[in-house]
Amino acid sequence: MTGFFDDRETRSADQRAAENARRLPLQVAHARRHAPAYAEMLADLDPHEASLASLPVTRKSDLIAAQAEAPPFGGFTALGLADVPRVFASPGPIHEPQGAGADPWRYARALHATGLRRGMLLHNCFAYHFTPAGMMLEEGARALGCPVFPAGPGNTESQARAAAHLRPACYSGTPDFLKTILEAGDALGLDLSSLKLAHVTGGAFLPALRSFYAARGLVVRQSYGTADLGLIAYESEAGEGLICDEDVLVEIVRPGTGDALPEGEVGEVLVTTFSATYPLLRFATGDLSAVLPGASPCGRTNTRIKGWMGRADQAAKVRGMFVRPEQVSEILRAHPGLGRARLVIGLDETRDTMVLRVETPVRDASLVQSLAATLQNVTRLRGSVELLEPGALPNDGKVIDDTRPA
């Protein structure tokens, strides 16, 4: 099933860039005026001159610390508690507000791309307690005019029997749980043929699962989102990467920093939202991805990313000291012209070792010595340096590789 959710999905790159350039300073001003945490963080910034690169990165650790100091939201929300419809809690712990209005997490766009249309029943197997996943998909479906069966997770046999009776058109939940329900239905002799569509997230959608669903004639599409941000990107009928939502700005940066990476390079996903309730700016998801070249063959023109490619949180403790990805970036900034770098941590009998591997066409002993000195100065730890040919390191976003046994 094809068709666009709205005209914004097919805008030209120039139109989208102009609109985002207009909206970003307004959102920065809104955050600074109404969210106390951003009032402090952005005190010296003129919102009218704001660009993404000029904004500080907001990390989950910032939210956790701020929420512990000033519960429940640490000053990052722009509404009072009385104006928040629901409050959720995710591991960390991090507490998230539900935004005001219909479809505050913007999942209608992703469900529409899956094929959900007005009047179709959604069998929603995401949890409704503590975390917001269940409400995210429900609010998106309701915005499309679709009724929802709030099934939640677990209770496999009951799920199968309910689906056989209610005849839903679409499933939403983790990628593997639908397979469990379908197999339970088969074992019970139930007719689950009404399920033609599925929208999955919250887990790895592996090729074997894709093949299983395709063999049963199901259209299954995935999305990428978080409890803090809502929808970030979604899959369309083209099946080539995930298309960024129209109401977020997505950046790929060197892990642990705010330094933008070029198209195709794997790095950490930063997201800026235009939410009036929870105006997170350059929020570091801790996830790895990369920007795909060009536009989707489906006709949607926004940036595409590869999807979830692992975690960017790579801090490690070496000889009692933490080393972090931002320190590797600091070393590179001190030596312009280098390519990728990776700090490999190992174990020599009982002693931690560090080797900084750096891509460069230069073969110079003085560069090795200079890099080793910078490594010690930045990390306060001694390590060796290896110079590699450009392109020798994998493009996987890994900056610190801890090879020690668990």
C-alpha positions as semicolon CSV with decimal commas, in nm:
position;residue;x (nm);y (nm);z (nm)
1;M;0,000;0,000;0,000
2;T;0,150;0,332;-0,108
3;G;0,067;0,698;-0,063
4;F;0,215;0,978;0,144
5;F;0,109;1,092;0,487
6;D;0,135;1,459;0,382
7;D;0,308;1,687;0,132
8;R;0,599;1,749;0,367
9;E;0,738;1,404;0,291
10;T;0,806;1,497;-0,072
11;R;0,943;1,850;-0,028
12;S;1,262;1,950;-0,201
13;A;1,580;1,953;0,005
14;D;1,592;2,333;-0,022
15;Q;1,235;2,370;0,104
16;R;1,300;2,143;0,400
17;A;1,630;2,314;0,485
18;A;1,469;2,659;0,473
19;E;1,185;2,548;0,699
20;N;1,422;2,388;0,949
21;A;1,643;2,696;0,948
22;R;1,336;2,900;1,040
23;R;1,212;2,659;1,307
24;L;1,540;2,590;1,489
25;P;1,596;2,939;1,634
26;L;1,232;2,950;1,744
27;Q;1,272;2,615;1,921
28;V;1,595;2,726;2,089
29;A;1,423;3,042;2,210
30;H;1,129;2,837;2,335
31;A;1,356;2,596;2,524
32;R;1,558;2,878;2,678
33;R;1,245;3,068;2,783
34;H;1,039;2,781;2,924
35;A;1,275;2,496;3,022
36;P;1,493;2,596;3,322
37;A;1,773;2,351;3,236
38;Y;1,809;2,500;2,889
39;A;1,779;2,852;3,027
40;E;2,104;2,781;3,209
41;M;2,275;2,586;2,930
42;L;2,187;2,845;2,662
43;A;2,226;3,160;2,869
44;D;2,507;3,298;2,650
45;L;2,354;3,200;2,317
46;D;2,148;3,428;2,095
47;P;1,865;3,202;1,968
48;H;1,842;3,398;1,644
49;E;2,201;3,301;1,562
50;A;2,159;2,938;1,666
51;S;2,279;2,656;1,445
52;L;2,295;2,291;1,537
53;A;2,673;2,305;1,570
54;S;2,646;2,597;1,815
55;L;2,423;2,404;2,057
56;P;2,553;2,188;2,341
57;V;2,490;1,813;2,330
58;T;2,232;1,686;2,580
59;R;2,312;1,337;2,710
60;K;2,110;1,079;2,901
61;S;2,353;1,124;3,188
62;D;2,255;1,493;3,194
63;L;1,889;1,398;3,228
64;I;1,956;1,144;3,502
65;A;2,162;1,390;3,707
66;A;1,919;1,677;3,656
67;Q;1,613;1,465;3,739
68;A;1,778;1,343;4,060
69;E;1,842;1,706;4,155
70;A;1,505;1,848;4,045
71;P;1,239;1,577;4,001
72;P;1,054;1,475;3,801
73;F;1,203;1,613;3,477
74;G;1,512;1,806;3,581
75;G;1,400;2,132;3,425
76;F;1,405;2,000;3,067
77;T;1,030;2,031;3,007
78;A;0,851;2,345;2,895
79;L;0,520;2,259;3,065
80;G;0,425;2,225;3,429
81;L;0,333;1,884;3,568
82;A;-0,036;1,978;3,567
83;D;-0,022;2,016;3,187
84;V;0,140;1,676;3,119
85;P;-0,116;1,402;3,040
86;R;0,105;1,111;3,148
87;V;0,445;1,047;3,304
88;F;0,658;0,743;3,219
89;A;0,973;0,584;3,359
90;S;1,246;0,413;3,158
91;P;1,562;0,237;3,275
92;G;1,827;0,472;3,406
93;P;1,601;0,578;3,562
94;I;1,478;0,850;3,328
95;H;1,128;0,995;3,350
96;E;0,954;1,118;3,037
97;P;0,649;1,342;2,995
98;Q;0,383;1,276;2,735
99;G;0,347;1,579;2,514
100;A;0,023;1,768;2,481
101;G;-0,216;1,715;2,190
102;A;-0,284;1,429;1,952
103;D;-0,004;1,194;1,847
104;P;0,268;1,365;2,055
105;W;0,527;1,104;1,954
106;R;0,437;1,143;1,581
107;Y;0,391;0,771;1,511
108;A;0,099;0,823;1,271
109;R;0,349;0,893;0,993
110;A;0,531;0,562;1,048
111;L;0,208;0,361;1,074
112;H;0,076;0,524;0,758
113;A;0,394;0,421;0,575
114;T;0,328;0,066;0,695
115;G;-0,015;0,075;0,530
116;L;-0,247;0,141;0,826
117;R;-0,555;0,335;0,719
118;R;-0,867;0,473;0,885
119;G;-1,093;0,207;1,037
120;M;-0,831;-0,070;1,048
121;L;-0,787;-0,235;1,389
122;L;-0,437;-0,227;1,538
123;H;-0,338;-0,516;1,766
124;N;-0,087;-0,330;1,987
125;C;0,153;-0,555;2,179
126;F;0,376;-0,286;2,324
127;A;0,373;-0,237;2,700
128;Y;0,141;0,025;2,849
129;H;0,302;0,037;3,193
130;F;0,611;0,232;3,300
131;T;0,747;0,294;2,949
132;P;0,554;0,488;2,681
133;A;0,583;0,243;2,389
134;G;0,222;0,127;2,408
135;M;0,086;0,481;2,413
136;M;0,323;0,589;2,136
137;L;0,173;0,345;1,889
138;E;-0,182;0,389;2,020
139;E;-0,173;0,767;1,982
140;G;-0,036;0,729;1,629
141;A;-0,309;0,486;1,531
142;R;-0,583;0,701;1,683
143;A;-0,455;1,002;1,486
144;L;-0,514;0,794;1,171
145;G;-0,869;0,714;1,282
146;C;-0,788;0,354;1,374
147;P;-0,925;0,162;1,673
148;V;-0,668;-0,010;1,896
149;F;-0,673;-0,337;2,089
150;P;-0,435;-0,264;2,384
151;A;-0,297;-0,616;2,408
152;G;0,039;-0,541;2,567
153;P;0,317;-0,803;2,580
154;G;0,300;-1,168;2,691
155;N;0,000;-1,404;2,723
156;T;0,073;-1,564;2,386
157;E;-0,226;-1,798;2,366
158;S;-0,467;-1,523;2,472
159;Q;-0,311;-1,293;2,210
160;A;-0,371;-1,549;1,937
161;R;-0,731;-1,613;2,043
162;A;-0,806;-1,240;2,064
163;A;-0,660;-1,184;1,717
164;A;-0,866;-1,469;1,575
165;H;-1,183;-1,317;1,721
166;L;-1,121;-0,944;1,663
167;R;-0,968;-0,984;1,314
168;P;-0,710;-0,701;1,338
169;A;-0,548;-0,576;1,019
170;C;-0,217;-0,476;1,174
171;Y;0,014;-0,585;1,455
172;S;0,251;-0,354;1,642
173;G;0,518;-0,478;1,879
174;T;0,867;-0,621;1,888
175;P;0,982;-0,799;1,570
176;D;0,990;-1,150;1,715
177;F;0,670;-1,154;1,922
178;L;0,445;-1,156;1,616
179;K;0,611;-1,481;1,505
180;T;0,537;-1,627;1,849
181;I;0,169;-1,531;1,821
182;L;0,136;-1,667;1,468
183;E;0,295;-1,998;1,565
184;A;0,067;-2,023;1,868
185;G;-0,229;-1,961;1,640
186;D;-0,112;-2,237;1,408
187;A;-0,082;-2,480;1,698
188;L;-0,433;-2,392;1,817
189;G;-0,583;-2,416;1,469
190;L;-0,683;-2,048;1,467
191;D;-0,738;-1,829;1,162
192;L;-0,508;-1,527;1,190
193;S;-0,525;-1,441;0,820
194;S;-0,671;-1,096;0,890
195;L;-0,321;-0,981;0,990
196;K;-0,177;-0,840;0,670
197;L;0,039;-0,561;0,816
198;A;0,283;-0,521;1,102
199;H;0,485;-0,235;1,244
200;V;0,783;-0,343;1,453
201;T;1,046;-0,171;1,665
202;G;1,227;-0,218;1,993
203;G;1,445;-0,507;1,875
204;A;1,652;-0,647;1,590
205;F;1,450;-0,720;1,275
206;L;1,668;-0,998;1,140
207;P;1,663;-1,131;0,780
208;A;1,528;-1,469;0,894
209;L;1,226;-1,295;1,049
210;R;1,170;-1,090;0,734
211;S;1,167;-1,410;0,531
212;F;0,925;-1,581;0,771
213;Y;0,673;-1,295;0,747
214;A;0,713;-1,257;0,371
215;A;0,637;-1,627;0,327
216;R;0,307;-1,572;0,511
217;G;0,220;-1,273;0,293
218;L;0,264;-1,008;0,564
219;V;0,390;-0,655;0,499
220;V;0,617;-0,576;0,795
221;R;0,795;-0,244;0,834
222;Q;1,010;-0,112;1,112
223;S;1,084;0,220;1,280
224;Y;1,345;0,366;1,510
225;G;1,245;0,581;1,806
226;T;1,312;0,637;2,175
227;A;1,104;0,707;2,484
228;D;1,258;1,053;2,510
229;L;1,219;1,161;2,148
230;G;0,937;0,958;1,995
231;L;0,969;0,865;1,627
232;I;1,311;0,930;1,473
233;A;1,294;0,740;1,143
234;Y;1,074;0,482;0,969
235;E;1,076;0,231;0,686
236;S;0,870;0,276;0,369
237;E;0,767;0,042;0,088
238;A;1,110;0,094;-0,072
239;G;1,273;-0,101;0,211
240;E;1,599;0,092;0,169
241;G;1,702;0,242;0,502
242;L;1,489;0,443;0,742
243;I;1,352;0,786;0,648
244;C;1,387;1,058;0,911
245;D;1,067;1,201;1,055
246;E;0,974;1,550;0,937
247;D;0,970;1,694;1,289
248;V;1,318;1,603;1,408
249;L;1,668;1,704;1,302
250;V;1,906;1,408;1,289
251;E;2,285;1,431;1,299
252;I;2,554;1,162;1,287
253;V;2,855;1,263;1,496
254;R;3,178;1,114;1,621
255;P;3,080;0,913;1,932
256;G;3,112;1,107;2,255
257;T;3,132;1,444;2,076
258;G;2,922;1,687;1,875
259;D;3,151;1,671;1,572
260;A;2,954;1,598;1,255
261;L;3,064;1,308;1,034
262;P;3,031;1,295;0,654
263;E;2,767;1,091;0,474
264;G;2,830;0,719;0,502
265;E;3,046;0,736;0,815
266;V;2,910;0,542;1,113
267;G;2,866;0,755;1,425
268;E;2,637;0,844;1,712
269;V;2,282;0,962;1,642
270;L;2,196;1,308;1,779
271;V;1,835;1,425;1,754
272;T;1,678;1,768;1,800
273;T;1,301;1,773;1,840
274;F;1,049;2,046;1,774
275;S;0,831;1,928;2,064
276;A;0,677;2,215;2,257
277;T;0,656;2,002;2,572
278;Y;0,996;1,834;2,575
279;P;1,228;2,046;2,357
280;L;1,537;1,824;2,362
281;L;1,826;1,978;2,169
282;R;2,102;1,763;2,015
283;F;1,999;1,472;2,234
284;A;2,259;1,195;2,221
285;T;2,077;0,866;2,179
286;G;2,384;0,650;2,240
287;D;2,297;0,461;1,919
288;L;2,513;0,419;1,609
289;S;2,395;0,473;1,252
290;A;2,501;0,634;0,925
291;V;2,341;0,856;0,661
292;L;2,256;0,685;0,331
293;P;2,321;0,875;0,006
294;G;2,035;1,015;-0,198
295;A;1,660;0,998;-0,148
296;S;1,438;0,695;-0,104
297;P;1,302;0,537;-0,426
298;C;0,954;0,561;-0,270
299;G;0,950;0,938;-0,336
300;R;1,003;1,058;0,021
301;T;1,287;1,305;0,017
302;N;1,407;1,341;0,375
303;T;1,742;1,212;0,495
304;R;1,773;0,834;0,529
305;I;1,976;0,647;0,787
306;K;2,080;0,282;0,792
307;G;1,892;0,214;1,113
308;W;2,026;0,094;1,445
309;M;2,387;-0,026;1,412
310;G;2,488;-0,075;1,775
311;R;2,568;0,136;2,079
312;A;2,801;0,436;2,089
313;D;2,862;0,419;2,464
314;Q;3,220;0,297;2,460
315;A;3,379;0,431;2,781
316;A;3,618;0,186;2,946
317;K;3,821;0,183;3,266
318;V;4,196;0,138;3,217
319;R;4,428;0,110;3,517
320;G;4,162;0,271;3,732
321;M;4,100;0,563;3,490
322;F;3,807;0,603;3,250
323;V;3,888;0,660;2,884
324;R;3,609;0,796;2,665
325;P;3,539;0,848;2,293
326;E;3,556;1,226;2,330
327;Q;3,918;1,191;2,439
328;V;4,004;1,014;2,114
329;S;3,834;1,299;1,929
330;E;4,041;1,549;2,128
331;I;4,358;1,372;2,018
332;L;4,252;1,392;1,653
333;R;4,176;1,763;1,684
334;A;4,528;1,817;1,814
335;H;4,669;1,653;1,497
336;P;4,472;1,780;1,194
337;G;4,470;1,576;0,876
338;L;4,438;1,231;1,029
339;G;4,168;0,981;0,932
340;R;3,980;0,744;1,160
341;A;4,127;0,650;1,496
342;R;4,060;0,365;1,735
343;L;4,192;0,313;2,087
344;V;4,235;-0,061;2,139
345;I;4,244;-0,176;2,501
346;G;4,394;-0,513;2,580
347;L;4,546;-0,716;2,858
348;D;4,910;-0,825;2,886
349;E;4,892;-1,093;3,155
350;T;4,760;-0,874;3,439
351;R;4,833;-0,527;3,300
352;D;4,596;-0,317;3,089
353;T;4,741;-0,202;2,757
354;M;4,639;0,074;2,514
355;V;4,721;0,105;2,145
356;L;4,604;0,408;1,948
357;R;4,556;0,306;1,585
358;V;4,535;0,598;1,345
359;E;4,478;0,618;0,971
360;T;4,727;0,845;0,793
361;P;4,933;0,838;0,472
362;V;5,225;0,976;0,673
363;R;5,498;0,740;0,798
364;D;5,692;0,952;1,041
365;A;5,849;0,851;1,372
366;S;5,799;1,202;1,503
367;L;5,423;1,173;1,443
368;V;5,418;0,850;1,645
369;Q;5,601;1,021;1,929
370;S;5,376;1,328;1,912
371;L;5,059;1,118;1,912
372;A;5,185;0,910;2,205
373;A;5,253;1,228;2,401
374;T;4,907;1,364;2,323
375;L;4,749;1,031;2,419
376;Q;4,920;1,044;2,758
377;N;4,837;1,411;2,807
378;V;4,466;1,363;2,729
379;T;4,405;1,031;2,906
380;R;4,674;1,053;3,177
381;L;4,773;0,702;3,068
382;R;5,065;0,570;2,864
383;G;4,995;0,387;2,540
384;S;5,155;0,298;2,210
385;V;5,066;0,427;1,863
386;E;5,026;0,243;1,532
387;L;4,996;0,425;1,199
388;L;4,765;0,258;0,944
389;E;4,689;0,316;0,579
390;P;4,375;0,526;0,509
391;G;4,068;0,301;0,508
392;A;4,231;0,029;0,718
393;L;3,994;0,070;1,013
394;P;3,637;-0,061;0,978
395;N;3,359;0,195;0,924
396;D;3,159;0,074;1,224
397;G;3,158;0,376;1,454
398;K;3,381;0,207;1,709
399;V;3,627;0,450;1,869
400;I;3,725;0,249;2,175
401;D;3,766;-0,127;2,132
402;D;3,795;-0,309;2,463
403;T;3,933;-0,655;2,380
404;R;3,992;-0,768;2,739
405;P;3,809;-1,082;2,858
406;A;3,483;-1,005;3,036
